[in-house]
mmCIF file of C-alpha atoms in Angstrom:
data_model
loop_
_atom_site.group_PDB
_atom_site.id
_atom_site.type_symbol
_atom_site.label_atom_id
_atom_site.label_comp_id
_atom_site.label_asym_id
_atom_site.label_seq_id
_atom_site.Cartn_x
_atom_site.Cartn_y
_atom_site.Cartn_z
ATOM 1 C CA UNK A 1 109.001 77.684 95.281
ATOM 2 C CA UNK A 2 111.359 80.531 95.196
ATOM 3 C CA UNK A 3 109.381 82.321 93.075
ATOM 4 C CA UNK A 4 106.316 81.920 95.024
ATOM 5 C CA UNK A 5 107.839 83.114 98.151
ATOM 6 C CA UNK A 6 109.550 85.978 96.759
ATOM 7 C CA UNK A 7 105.901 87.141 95.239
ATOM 8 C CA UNK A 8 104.604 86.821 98.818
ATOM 9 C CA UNK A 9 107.297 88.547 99.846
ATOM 10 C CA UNK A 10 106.955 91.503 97.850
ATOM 11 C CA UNK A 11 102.890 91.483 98.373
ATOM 12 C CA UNK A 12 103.949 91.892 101.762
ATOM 13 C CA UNK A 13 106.462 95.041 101.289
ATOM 14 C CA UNK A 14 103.736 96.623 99.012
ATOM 15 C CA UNK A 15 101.101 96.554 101.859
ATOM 16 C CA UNK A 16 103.772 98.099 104.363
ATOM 17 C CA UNK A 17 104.732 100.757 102.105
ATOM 18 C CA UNK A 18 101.301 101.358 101.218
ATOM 19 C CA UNK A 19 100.624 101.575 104.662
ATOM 20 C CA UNK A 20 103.367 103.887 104.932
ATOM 21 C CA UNK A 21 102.624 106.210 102.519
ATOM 22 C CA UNK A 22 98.715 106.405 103.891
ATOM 23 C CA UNK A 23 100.144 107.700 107.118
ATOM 24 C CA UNK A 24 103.096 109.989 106.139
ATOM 25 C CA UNK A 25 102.250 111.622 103.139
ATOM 26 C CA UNK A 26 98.078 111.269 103.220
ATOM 27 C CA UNK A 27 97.900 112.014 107.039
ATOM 28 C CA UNK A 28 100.832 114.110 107.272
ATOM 29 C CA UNK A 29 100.781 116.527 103.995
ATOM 30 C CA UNK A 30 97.536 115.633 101.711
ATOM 31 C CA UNK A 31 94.420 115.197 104.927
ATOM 32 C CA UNK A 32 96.870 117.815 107.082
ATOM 33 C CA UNK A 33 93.928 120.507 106.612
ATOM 34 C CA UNK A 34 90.758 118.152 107.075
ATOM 35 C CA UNK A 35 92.792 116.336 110.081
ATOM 36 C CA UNK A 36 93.492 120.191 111.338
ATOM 37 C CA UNK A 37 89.740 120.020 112.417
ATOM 38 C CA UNK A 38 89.849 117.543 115.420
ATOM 39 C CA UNK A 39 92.207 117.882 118.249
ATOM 40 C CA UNK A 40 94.294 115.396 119.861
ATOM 41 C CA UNK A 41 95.273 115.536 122.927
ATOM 42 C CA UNK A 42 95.261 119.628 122.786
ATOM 43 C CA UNK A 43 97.190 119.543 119.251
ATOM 44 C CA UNK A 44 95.339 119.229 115.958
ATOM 45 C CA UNK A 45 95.309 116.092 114.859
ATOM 46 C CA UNK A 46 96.713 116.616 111.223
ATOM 47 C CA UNK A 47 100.116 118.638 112.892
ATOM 48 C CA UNK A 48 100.271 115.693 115.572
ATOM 49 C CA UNK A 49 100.439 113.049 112.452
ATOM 50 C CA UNK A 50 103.276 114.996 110.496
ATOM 51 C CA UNK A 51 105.346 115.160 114.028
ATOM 52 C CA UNK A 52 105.045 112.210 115.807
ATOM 53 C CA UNK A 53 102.019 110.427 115.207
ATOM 54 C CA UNK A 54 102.907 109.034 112.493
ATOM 55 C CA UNK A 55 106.003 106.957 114.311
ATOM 56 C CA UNK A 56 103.498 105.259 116.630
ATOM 57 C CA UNK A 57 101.882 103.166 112.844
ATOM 58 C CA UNK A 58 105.775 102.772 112.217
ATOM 59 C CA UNK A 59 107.099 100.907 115.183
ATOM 60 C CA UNK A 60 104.265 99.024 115.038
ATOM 61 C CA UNK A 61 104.617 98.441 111.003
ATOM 62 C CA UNK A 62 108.146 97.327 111.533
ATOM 63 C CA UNK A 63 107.234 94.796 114.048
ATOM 64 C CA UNK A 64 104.190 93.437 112.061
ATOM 65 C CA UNK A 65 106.655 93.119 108.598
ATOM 66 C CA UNK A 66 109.300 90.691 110.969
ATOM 67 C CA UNK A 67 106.401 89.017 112.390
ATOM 68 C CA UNK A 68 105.325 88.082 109.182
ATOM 69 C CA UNK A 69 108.043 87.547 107.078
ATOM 70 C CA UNK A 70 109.088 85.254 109.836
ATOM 71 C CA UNK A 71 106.234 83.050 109.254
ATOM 72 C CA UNK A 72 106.767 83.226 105.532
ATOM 73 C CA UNK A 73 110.338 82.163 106.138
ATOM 74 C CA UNK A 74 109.178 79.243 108.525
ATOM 75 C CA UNK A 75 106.726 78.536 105.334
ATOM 76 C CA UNK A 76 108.682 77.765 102.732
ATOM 77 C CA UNK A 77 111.605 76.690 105.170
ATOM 78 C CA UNK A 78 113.638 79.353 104.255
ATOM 79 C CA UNK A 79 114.078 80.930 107.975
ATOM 80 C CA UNK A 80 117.290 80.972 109.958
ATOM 81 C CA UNK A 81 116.929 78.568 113.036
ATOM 82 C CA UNK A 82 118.390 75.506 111.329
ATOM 83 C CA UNK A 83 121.692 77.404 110.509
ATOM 84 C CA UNK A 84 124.394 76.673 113.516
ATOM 85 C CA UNK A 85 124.853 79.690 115.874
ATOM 86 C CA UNK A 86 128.381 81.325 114.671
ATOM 87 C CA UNK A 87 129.135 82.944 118.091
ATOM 88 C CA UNK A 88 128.612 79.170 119.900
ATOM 89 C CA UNK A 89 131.466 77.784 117.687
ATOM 90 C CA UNK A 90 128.710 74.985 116.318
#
């Protein structure tokens, strides 16, 4: 079991940082010049990536990864809601 939900686990963090990669170094350094060609919101679209585009696919990225590693948690009943809450003295 562990070993299953550590694989799943790691699938996951591969896909992020896949994901990741795409959009800061492809979009941001490697595309930069064919991106350069359309224009977003009056700045090219491959400068807008490298500067701040890319942090609206990370914010989002981090949610998605706690979304779903809660659900893997809750899967193989590894997740934290069972444990008594410290701060309540329990």
């Amino acid at each position: 079991m562990k070993r299953t939900y550590w694989q799943e686990n790691l699938r996951l963090v591969a896909i992020c940082l896949a994901v990741w990669f795409v959009v800061s170094f492809g979009c941001g350094l490697l595309l930069v010049d064919v991106l350069n060609e359309i224009t977003f919101g009056g700045f090219r679209l491959g400068f807008w990536f490298a500067q701040q585009g890319s942090i609206y696919v990370f914010v989002p990225l981090i949610f998605f990864y706690a979304w779903r590693v809660t659900r893997l948690d809750r899967k193989y009943g590894v997740d934290e809601t069972d444990e008594p809450d410290a701060s309540r003295g329990d």
